GROMACS .gro file of C-alpha atoms in nm:
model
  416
    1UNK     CA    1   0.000   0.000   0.000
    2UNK     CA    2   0.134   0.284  -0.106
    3UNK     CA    3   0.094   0.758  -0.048
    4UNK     CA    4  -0.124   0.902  -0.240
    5UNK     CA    5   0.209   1.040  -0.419
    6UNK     CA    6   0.343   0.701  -0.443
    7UNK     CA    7   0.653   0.821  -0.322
    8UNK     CA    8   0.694   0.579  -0.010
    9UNK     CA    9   0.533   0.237   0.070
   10UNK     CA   10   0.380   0.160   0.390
   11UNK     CA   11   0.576  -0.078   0.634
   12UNK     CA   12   0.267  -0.229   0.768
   13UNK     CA   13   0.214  -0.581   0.838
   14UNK     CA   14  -0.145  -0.566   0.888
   15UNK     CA   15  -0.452  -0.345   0.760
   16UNK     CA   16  -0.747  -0.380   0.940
   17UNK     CA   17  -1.068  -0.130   0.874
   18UNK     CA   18  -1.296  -0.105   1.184
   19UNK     CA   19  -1.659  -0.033   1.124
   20UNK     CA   20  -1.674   0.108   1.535
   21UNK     CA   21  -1.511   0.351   1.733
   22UNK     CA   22  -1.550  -0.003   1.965
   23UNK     CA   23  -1.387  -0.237   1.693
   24UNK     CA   24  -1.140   0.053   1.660
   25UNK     CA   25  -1.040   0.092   2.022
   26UNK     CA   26  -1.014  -0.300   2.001
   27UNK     CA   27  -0.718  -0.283   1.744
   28UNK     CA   28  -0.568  -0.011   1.873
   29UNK     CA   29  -0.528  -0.182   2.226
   30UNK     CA   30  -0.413  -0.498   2.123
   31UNK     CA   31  -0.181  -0.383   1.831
   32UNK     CA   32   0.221  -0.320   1.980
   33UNK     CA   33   0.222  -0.058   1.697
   34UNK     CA   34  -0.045   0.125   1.577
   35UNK     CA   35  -0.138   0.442   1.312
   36UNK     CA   36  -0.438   0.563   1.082
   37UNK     CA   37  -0.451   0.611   0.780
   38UNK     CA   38  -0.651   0.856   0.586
   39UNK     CA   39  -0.623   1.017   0.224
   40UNK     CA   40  -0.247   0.936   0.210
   41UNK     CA   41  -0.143   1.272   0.163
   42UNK     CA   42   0.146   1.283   0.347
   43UNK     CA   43   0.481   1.300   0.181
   44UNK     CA   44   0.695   1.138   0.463
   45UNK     CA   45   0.628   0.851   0.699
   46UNK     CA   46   0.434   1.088   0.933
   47UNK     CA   47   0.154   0.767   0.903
   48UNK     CA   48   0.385   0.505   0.885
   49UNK     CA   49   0.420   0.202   1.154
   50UNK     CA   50   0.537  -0.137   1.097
   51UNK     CA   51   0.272  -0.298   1.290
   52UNK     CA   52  -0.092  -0.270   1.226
   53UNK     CA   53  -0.237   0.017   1.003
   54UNK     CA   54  -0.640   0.104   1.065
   55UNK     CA   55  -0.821   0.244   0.779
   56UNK     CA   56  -1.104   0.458   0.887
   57UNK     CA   57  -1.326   0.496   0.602
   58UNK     CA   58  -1.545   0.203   0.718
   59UNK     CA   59  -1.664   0.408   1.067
   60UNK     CA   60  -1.951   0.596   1.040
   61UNK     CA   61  -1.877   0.905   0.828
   62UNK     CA   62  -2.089   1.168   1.002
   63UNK     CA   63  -2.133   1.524   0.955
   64UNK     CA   64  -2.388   1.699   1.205
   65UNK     CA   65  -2.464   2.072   1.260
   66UNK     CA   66  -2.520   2.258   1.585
   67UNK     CA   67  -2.669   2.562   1.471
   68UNK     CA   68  -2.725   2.658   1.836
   69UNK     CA   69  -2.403   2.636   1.898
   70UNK     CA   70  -2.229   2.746   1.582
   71UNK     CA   71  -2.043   2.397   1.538
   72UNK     CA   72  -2.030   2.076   1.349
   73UNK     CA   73  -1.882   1.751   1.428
   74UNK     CA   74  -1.719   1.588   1.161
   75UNK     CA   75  -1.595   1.211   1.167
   76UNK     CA   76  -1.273   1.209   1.152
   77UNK     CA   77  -1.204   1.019   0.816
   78UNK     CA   78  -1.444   1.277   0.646
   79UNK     CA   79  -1.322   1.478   0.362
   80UNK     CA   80  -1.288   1.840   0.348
   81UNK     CA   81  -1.523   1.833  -0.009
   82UNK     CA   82  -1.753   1.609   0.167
   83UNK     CA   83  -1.815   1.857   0.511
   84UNK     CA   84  -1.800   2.179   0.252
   85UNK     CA   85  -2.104   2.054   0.056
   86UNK     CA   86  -2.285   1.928   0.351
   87UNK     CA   87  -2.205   2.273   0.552
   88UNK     CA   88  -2.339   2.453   0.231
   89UNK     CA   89  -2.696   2.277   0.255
   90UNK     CA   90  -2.754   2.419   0.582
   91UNK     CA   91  -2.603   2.780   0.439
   92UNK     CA   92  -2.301   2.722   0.681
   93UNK     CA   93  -1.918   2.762   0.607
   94UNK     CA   94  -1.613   2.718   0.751
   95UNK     CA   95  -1.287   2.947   0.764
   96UNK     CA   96  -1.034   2.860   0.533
   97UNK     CA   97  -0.949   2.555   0.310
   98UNK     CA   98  -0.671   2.392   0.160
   99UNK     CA   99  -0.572   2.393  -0.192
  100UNK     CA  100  -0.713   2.044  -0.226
  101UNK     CA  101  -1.065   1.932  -0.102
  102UNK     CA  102  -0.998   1.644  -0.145
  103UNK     CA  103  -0.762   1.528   0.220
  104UNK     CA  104  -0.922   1.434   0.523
  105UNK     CA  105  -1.052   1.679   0.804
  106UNK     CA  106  -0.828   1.484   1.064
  107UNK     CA  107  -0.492   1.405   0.893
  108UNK     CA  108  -0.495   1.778   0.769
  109UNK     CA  109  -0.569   1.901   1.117
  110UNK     CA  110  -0.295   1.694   1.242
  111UNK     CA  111  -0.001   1.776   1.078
  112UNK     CA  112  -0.086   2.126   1.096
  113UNK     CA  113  -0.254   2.209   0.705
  114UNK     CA  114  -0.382   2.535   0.635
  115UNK     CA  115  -0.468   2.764   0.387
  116UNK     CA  116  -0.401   3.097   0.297
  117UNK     CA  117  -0.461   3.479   0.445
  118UNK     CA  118  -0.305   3.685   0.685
  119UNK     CA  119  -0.589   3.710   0.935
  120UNK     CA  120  -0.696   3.359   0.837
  121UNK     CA  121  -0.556   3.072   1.096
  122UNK     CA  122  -0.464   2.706   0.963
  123UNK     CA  123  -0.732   2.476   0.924
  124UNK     CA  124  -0.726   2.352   1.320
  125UNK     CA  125  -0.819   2.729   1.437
  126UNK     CA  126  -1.153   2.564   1.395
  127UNK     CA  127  -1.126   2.242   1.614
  128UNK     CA  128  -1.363   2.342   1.943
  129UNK     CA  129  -1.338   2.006   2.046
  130UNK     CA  130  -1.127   1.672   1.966
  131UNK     CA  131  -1.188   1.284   2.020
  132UNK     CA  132  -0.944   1.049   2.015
  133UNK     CA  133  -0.843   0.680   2.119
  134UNK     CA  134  -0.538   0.677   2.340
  135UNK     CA  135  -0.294   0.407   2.333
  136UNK     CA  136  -0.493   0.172   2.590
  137UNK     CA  137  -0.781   0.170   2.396
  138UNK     CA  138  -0.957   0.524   2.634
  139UNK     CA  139  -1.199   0.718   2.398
  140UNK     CA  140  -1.123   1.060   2.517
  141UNK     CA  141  -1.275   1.394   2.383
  142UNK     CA  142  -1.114   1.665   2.488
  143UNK     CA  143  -1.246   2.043   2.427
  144UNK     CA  144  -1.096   2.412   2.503
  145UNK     CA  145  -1.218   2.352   2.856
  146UNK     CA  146  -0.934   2.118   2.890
  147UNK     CA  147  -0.660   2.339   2.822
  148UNK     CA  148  -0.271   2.229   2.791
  149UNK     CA  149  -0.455   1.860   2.693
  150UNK     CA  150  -0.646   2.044   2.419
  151UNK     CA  151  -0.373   2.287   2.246
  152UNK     CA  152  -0.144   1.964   2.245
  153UNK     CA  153  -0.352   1.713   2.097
  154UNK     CA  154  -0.549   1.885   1.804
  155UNK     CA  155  -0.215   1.930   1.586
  156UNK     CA  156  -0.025   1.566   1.744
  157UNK     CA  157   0.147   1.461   1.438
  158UNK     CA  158  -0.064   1.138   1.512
  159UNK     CA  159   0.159   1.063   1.869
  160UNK     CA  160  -0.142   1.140   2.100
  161UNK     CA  161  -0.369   0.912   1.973
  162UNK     CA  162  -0.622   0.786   1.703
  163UNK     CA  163  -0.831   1.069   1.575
  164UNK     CA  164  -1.202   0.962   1.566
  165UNK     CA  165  -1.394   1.329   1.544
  166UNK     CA  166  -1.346   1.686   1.563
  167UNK     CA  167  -1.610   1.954   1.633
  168UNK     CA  168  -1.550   2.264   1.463
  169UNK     CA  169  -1.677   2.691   1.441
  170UNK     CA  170  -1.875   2.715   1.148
  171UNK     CA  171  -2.000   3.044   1.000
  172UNK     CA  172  -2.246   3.157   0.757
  173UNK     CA  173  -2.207   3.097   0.412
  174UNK     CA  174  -2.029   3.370   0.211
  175UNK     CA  175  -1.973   3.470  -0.169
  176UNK     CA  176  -1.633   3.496  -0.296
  177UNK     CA  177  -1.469   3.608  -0.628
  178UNK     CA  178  -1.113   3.503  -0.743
  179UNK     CA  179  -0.886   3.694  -0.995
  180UNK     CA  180  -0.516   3.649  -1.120
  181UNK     CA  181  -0.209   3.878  -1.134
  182UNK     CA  182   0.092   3.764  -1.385
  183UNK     CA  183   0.408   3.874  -1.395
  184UNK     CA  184   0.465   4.066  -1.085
  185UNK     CA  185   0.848   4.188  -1.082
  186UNK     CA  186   1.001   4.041  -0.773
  187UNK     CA  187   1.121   4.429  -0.693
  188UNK     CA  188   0.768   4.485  -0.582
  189UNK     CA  189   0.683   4.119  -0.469
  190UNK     CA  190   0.952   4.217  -0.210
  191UNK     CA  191   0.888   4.561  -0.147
  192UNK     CA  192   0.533   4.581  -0.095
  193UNK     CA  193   0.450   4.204   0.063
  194UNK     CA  194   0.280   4.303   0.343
  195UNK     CA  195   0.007   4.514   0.108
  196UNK     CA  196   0.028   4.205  -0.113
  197UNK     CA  197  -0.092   3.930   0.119
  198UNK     CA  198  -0.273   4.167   0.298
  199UNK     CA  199  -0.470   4.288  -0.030
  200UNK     CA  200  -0.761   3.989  -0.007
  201UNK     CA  201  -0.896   3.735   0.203
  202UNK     CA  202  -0.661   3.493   0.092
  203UNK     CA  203  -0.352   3.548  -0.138
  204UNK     CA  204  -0.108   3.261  -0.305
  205UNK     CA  205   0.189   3.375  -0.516
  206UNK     CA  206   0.351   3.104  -0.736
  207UNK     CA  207   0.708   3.121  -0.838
  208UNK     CA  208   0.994   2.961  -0.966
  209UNK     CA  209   1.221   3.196  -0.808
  210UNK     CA  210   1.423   3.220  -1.113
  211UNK     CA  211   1.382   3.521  -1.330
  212UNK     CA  212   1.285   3.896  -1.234
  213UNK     CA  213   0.889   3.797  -1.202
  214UNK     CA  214   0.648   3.608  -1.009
  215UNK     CA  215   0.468   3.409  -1.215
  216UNK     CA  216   0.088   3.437  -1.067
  217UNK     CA  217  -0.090   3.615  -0.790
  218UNK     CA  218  -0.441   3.413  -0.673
  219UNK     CA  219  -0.639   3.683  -0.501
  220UNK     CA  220  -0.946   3.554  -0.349
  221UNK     CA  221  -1.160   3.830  -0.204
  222UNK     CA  222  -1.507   3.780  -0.035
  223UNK     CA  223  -1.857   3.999  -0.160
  224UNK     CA  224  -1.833   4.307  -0.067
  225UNK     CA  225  -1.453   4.358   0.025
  226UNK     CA  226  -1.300   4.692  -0.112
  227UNK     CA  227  -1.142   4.691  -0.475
  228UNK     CA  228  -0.749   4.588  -0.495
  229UNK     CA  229  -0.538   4.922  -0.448
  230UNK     CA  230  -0.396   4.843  -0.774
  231UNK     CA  231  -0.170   4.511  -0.926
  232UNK     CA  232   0.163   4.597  -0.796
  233UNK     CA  233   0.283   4.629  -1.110
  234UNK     CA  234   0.123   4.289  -1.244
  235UNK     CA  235  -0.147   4.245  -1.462
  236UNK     CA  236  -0.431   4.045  -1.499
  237UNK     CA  237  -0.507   3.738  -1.658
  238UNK     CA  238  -0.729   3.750  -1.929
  239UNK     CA  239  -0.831   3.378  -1.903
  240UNK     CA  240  -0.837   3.127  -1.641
  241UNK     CA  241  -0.500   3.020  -1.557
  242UNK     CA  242  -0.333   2.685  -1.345
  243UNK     CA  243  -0.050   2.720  -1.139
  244UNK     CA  244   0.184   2.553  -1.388
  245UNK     CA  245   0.213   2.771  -1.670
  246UNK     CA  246   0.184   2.476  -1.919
  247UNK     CA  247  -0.132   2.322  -1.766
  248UNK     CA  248  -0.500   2.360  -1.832
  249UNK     CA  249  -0.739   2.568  -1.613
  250UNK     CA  250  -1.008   2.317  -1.673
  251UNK     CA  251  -0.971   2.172  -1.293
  252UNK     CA  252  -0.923   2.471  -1.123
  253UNK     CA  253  -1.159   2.718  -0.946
  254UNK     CA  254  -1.306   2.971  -1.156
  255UNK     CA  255  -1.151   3.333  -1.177
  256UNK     CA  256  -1.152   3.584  -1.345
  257UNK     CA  257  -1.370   3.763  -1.046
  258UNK     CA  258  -1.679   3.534  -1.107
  259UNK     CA  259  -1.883   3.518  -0.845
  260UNK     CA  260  -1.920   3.229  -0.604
  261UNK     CA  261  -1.930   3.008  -0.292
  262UNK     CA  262  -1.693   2.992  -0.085
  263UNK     CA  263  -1.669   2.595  -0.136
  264UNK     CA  264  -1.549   2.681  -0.453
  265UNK     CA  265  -1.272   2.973  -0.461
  266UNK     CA  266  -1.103   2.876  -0.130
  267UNK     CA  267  -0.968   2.588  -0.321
  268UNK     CA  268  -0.737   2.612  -0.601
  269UNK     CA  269  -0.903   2.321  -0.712
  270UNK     CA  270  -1.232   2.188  -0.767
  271UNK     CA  271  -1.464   1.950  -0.533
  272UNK     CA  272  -1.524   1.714  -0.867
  273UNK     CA  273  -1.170   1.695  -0.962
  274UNK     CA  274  -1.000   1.382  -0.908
  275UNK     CA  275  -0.628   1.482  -0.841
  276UNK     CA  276  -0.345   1.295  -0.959
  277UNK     CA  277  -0.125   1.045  -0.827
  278UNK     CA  278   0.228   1.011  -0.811
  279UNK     CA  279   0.367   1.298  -0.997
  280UNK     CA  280   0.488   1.541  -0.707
  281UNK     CA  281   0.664   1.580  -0.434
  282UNK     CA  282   0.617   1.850  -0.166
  283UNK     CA  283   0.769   2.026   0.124
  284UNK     CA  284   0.697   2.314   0.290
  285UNK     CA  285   0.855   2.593   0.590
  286UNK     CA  286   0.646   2.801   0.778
  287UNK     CA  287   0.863   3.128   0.917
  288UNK     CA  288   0.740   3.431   1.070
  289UNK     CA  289   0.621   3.682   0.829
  290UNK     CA  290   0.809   3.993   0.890
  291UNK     CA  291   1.094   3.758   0.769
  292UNK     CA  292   0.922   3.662   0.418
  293UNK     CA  293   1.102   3.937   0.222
  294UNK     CA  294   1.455   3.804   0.373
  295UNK     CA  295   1.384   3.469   0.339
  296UNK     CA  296   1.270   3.458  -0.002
  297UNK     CA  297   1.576   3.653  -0.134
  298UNK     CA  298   1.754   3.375   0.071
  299UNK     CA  299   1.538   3.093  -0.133
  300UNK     CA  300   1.592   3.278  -0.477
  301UNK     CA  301   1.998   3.269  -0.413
  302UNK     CA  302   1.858   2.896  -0.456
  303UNK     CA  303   1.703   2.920  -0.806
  304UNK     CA  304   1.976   2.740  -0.991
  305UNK     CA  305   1.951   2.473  -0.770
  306UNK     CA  306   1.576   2.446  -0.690
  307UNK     CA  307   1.395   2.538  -1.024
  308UNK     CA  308   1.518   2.259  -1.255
  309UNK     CA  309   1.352   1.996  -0.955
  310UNK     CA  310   1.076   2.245  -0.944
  311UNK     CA  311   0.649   2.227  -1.081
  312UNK     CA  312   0.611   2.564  -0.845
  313UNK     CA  313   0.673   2.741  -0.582
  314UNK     CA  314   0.368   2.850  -0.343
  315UNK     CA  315   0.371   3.179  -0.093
  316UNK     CA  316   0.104   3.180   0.153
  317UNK     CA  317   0.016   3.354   0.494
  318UNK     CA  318  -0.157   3.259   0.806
  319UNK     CA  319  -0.296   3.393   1.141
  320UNK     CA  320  -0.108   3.264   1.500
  321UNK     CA  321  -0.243   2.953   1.672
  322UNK     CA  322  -0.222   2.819   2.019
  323UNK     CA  323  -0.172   2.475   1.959
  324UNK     CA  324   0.173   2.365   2.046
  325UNK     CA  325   0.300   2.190   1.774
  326UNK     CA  326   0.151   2.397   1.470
  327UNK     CA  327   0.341   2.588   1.252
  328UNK     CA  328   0.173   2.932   1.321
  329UNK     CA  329   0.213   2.858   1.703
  330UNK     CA  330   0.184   3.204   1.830
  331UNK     CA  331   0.324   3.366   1.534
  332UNK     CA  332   0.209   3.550   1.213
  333UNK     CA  333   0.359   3.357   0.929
  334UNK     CA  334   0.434   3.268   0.551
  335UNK     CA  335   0.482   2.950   0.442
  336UNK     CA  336   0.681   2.888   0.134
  337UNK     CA  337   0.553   2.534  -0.067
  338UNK     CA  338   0.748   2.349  -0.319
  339UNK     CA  339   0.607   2.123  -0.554
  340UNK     CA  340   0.888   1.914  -0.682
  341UNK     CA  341   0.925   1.664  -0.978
  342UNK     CA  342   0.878   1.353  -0.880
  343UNK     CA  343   1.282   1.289  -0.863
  344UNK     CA  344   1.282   1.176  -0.462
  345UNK     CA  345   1.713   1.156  -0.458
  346UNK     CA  346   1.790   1.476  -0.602
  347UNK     CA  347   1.542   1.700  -0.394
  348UNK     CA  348   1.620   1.477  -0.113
  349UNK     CA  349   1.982   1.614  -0.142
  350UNK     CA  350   1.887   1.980  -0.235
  351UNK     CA  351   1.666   1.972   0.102
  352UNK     CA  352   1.974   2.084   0.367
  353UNK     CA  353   2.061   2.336   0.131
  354UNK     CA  354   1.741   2.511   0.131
  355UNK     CA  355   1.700   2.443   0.534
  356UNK     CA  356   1.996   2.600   0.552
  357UNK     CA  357   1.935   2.918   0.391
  358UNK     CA  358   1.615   2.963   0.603
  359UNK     CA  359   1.774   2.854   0.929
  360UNK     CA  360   1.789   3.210   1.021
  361UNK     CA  361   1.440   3.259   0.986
  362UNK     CA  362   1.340   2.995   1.236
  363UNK     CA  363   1.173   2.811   0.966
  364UNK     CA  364   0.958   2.514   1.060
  365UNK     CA  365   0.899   2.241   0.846
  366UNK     CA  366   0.520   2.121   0.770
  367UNK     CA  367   0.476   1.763   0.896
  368UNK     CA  368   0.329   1.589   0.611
  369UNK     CA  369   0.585   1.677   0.377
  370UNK     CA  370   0.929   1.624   0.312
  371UNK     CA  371   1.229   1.731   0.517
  372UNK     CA  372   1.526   1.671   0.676
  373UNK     CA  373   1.445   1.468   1.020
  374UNK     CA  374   1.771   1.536   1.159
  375UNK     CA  375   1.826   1.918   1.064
  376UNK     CA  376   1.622   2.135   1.330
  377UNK     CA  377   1.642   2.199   1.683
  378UNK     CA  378   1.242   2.163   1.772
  379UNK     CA  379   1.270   2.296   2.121
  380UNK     CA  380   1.421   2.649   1.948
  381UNK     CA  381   1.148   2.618   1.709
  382UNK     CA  382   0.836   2.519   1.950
  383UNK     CA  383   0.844   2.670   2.286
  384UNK     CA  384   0.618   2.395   2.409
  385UNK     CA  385   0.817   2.084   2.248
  386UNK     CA  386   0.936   1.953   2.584
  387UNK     CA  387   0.633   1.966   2.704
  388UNK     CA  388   0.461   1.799   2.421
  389UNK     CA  389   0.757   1.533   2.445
  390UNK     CA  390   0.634   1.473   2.801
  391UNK     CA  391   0.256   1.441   2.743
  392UNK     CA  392   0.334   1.176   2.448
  393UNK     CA  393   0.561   0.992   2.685
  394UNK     CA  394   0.290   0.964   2.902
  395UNK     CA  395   0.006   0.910   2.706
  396UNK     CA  396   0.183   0.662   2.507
  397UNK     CA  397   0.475   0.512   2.707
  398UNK     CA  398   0.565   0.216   2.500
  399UNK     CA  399   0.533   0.444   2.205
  400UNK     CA  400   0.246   0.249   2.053
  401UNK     CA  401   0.199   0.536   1.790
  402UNK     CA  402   0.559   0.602   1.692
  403UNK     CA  403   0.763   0.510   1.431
  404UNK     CA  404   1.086   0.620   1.273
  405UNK     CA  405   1.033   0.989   1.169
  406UNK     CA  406   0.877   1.017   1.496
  407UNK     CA  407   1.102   0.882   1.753
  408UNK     CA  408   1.399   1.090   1.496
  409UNK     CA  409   1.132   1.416   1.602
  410UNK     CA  410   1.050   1.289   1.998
  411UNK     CA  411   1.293   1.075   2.070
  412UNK     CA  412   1.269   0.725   2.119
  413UNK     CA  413   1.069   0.650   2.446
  414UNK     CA  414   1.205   0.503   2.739
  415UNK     CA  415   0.983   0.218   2.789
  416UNK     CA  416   1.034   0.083   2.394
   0.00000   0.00000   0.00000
């Protein structure tokens, strides 16, 4: 069994698929080794285990409102397409989405996934509430009553336990229209971010870093929101445009400031759209953003290296979080995406090089995606690491939900 990249296979000796949270608190307590598995989209062996791997697309996939209390809780296996077009029936929304609809609700929340926009937090600022199956089989649910429990468990990296459900905020529904920009000269990509990012509800610039432009600026604005100040010295596509220059529109989300739900700009992609398998690669780094101009003149002292293993380059923002092991933990940030050829070795060895030249920055590395284990000091980077360490240690003491990349992240625990 193999990522939905088809990058890595899975080291699993067993796959069972429980069709309970009881059957699944069964397997989890019996099995010396342990981890779920959801759309695949990870990169790295986030999901890995070489013991048993639980599938949970055969538990009840529920979505169901609270209107009285502004919520809905989502199975955990459920897709982000499948809650967006359930929330829209009911004329409900929720924050911010990923590029893809197509990854589930809990995998994304776990390794920290967002989306895009300064004021707009990553995907868990929605999680009021989280259930989970510990290590000895405990169904727990913890909510923002609970505190240090809470802000540690909703993004685990899958050490705290087996995700079952998540309640999260919902809001009304809004309209949105999406436009964009080509050609913006890096001169004013650099000297004007902060009006950039800051010019619509969510912004993504895509870049090979090599040349004097920017290739495209996504702009998605909601209804009503004041006209752009101007293009920054881009201009506007005339037709609807894909991130890769050489690639059809025909999947993406419509532009050219049509407008729509929100369901179907936050995306880059659309619900219907089957994406592809096993032609990319990604990684991504998360730094604070009054570093972004810094950092990306440090990236683009790169380009010979990084745009020949390069699709594109992605620039995106995000509000701070609380929880301790996200990427936006208390900070403001930009995160900087590659999507590489699918040529594992070579950006494999280009990795510490790039790591390196945002080292400075206090760069942290997304989860589900590919980097160099070894190469950060996560205590520096999350002020709360030790702590986490100690809560996984205790939840999980024979380290039950660990497996390589982990225990290279955690440590290896004592009782193992």
């Amino acid at each position: 069994m193999k990522n939905w990249a088809g990058n890595l296979e899975y080291s699993s000796a067993d796959v069972v698929r429980p069709e309970s949270v009881a059957e699944l608190a069964e397997a989890v307590a019996a099995a010396p080794r342990v981890k779920a598995l959801g759309s695949r989209h990870s990169f790295n062996r986030v999901g890995d285990t070489d013991g048993v791997h639980v599938l949970l697309d055969a538990l009840p996939q529920q979505v169901e409102l609270d209107t009285a209390r502004g919520t809905v809780r989502v199975s955990g296996g459920v897709s982000y397409g499948a809650l967006c077009r359930t929330l829209e029936e009911f004329g409900m929304a929720i924050h911010n989405l990923a590029s893809l609809p197509h990854i589930s609700v809990a995998g994304a929340v776990q390794t920290g996934t967002h989306g895009s926009g300064v004021n707009n937090q990553a995907l868990a600022g929605a999680v009021e509430s989280i259930e989970l199956v510990r290590a000895s089989g405990e169904h727990a649910t913890l909510s923002r009553a609970d505190g240090d429990e809470f802000l540690a468990s909703v993004v685990g990296i899958g050490a705290l336990g087996i995700v079952t459900g998540l309640e999260l905020s919902v809001r009304p529904s809004f309209t949105m229209r999406q436009r964009v920009l080509e050609d913006l000269p890096w001169e004013n990509a650099l000297s004007d971010f902060g009006a950039i990012v800051s010019s619509a509800y969510s912004v993504s610039l895509f870049t090979d870093y090599a040349g004097d432009r920017i290739n495209q600026v996504w702009l998605k604005a909601v209804e009503g929101e004041p006209p752009l100040p101007g293009l920054f010295g881009a201009r506007a596509a005339v037709s609807p445009r894909h991130p890769l220059p050489d690639m059809s529109a025909e999947n993406c989300t419509a532009q050219l400031d049509q407008p729509g739900l929100w369901l179907d700009r936050l995306p880059h992609f659309r619900h219907e759209f089957t994406p592809s398998n096993g032609d990319e690669l990604q990684s991504e780094f998360i730094l604070p953003l009054e570093h972004a101009p810094a950092a990306l003149q440090a990236v683009r002292g790169l380009a010979d290296r990084l745009a020949p293993l390069l699709f594109v380059s992605e620039i995106r923002t995000g509000a701070a979080d609380e929880f301790w092991l996200s990427p936006f933990y208390r900070q403001q940030s930009v995160a900087l995406h590659f999507t590489w050829k699918p040529l594992q070795p070579e950006v494999e060895a280009v990795l510490p090089e790039l790591e390196e030249a945002l080292r400075p920055f206090g760069a942290r590395p997304h989860w589900g995606k590919l980097f160099t284990a070894g190469g950060h000091d996560w205590a520096q980077l999350y002020p709360r690491f030790d702590d986490f360490r100690s809560l996984a240690a205790r939840h999980d003491p024979e380290g039950k939900f660990r497996n390589g990349l982990l225990d290279s992240i955690l440590g290896v625990p004592a009782r193992r």
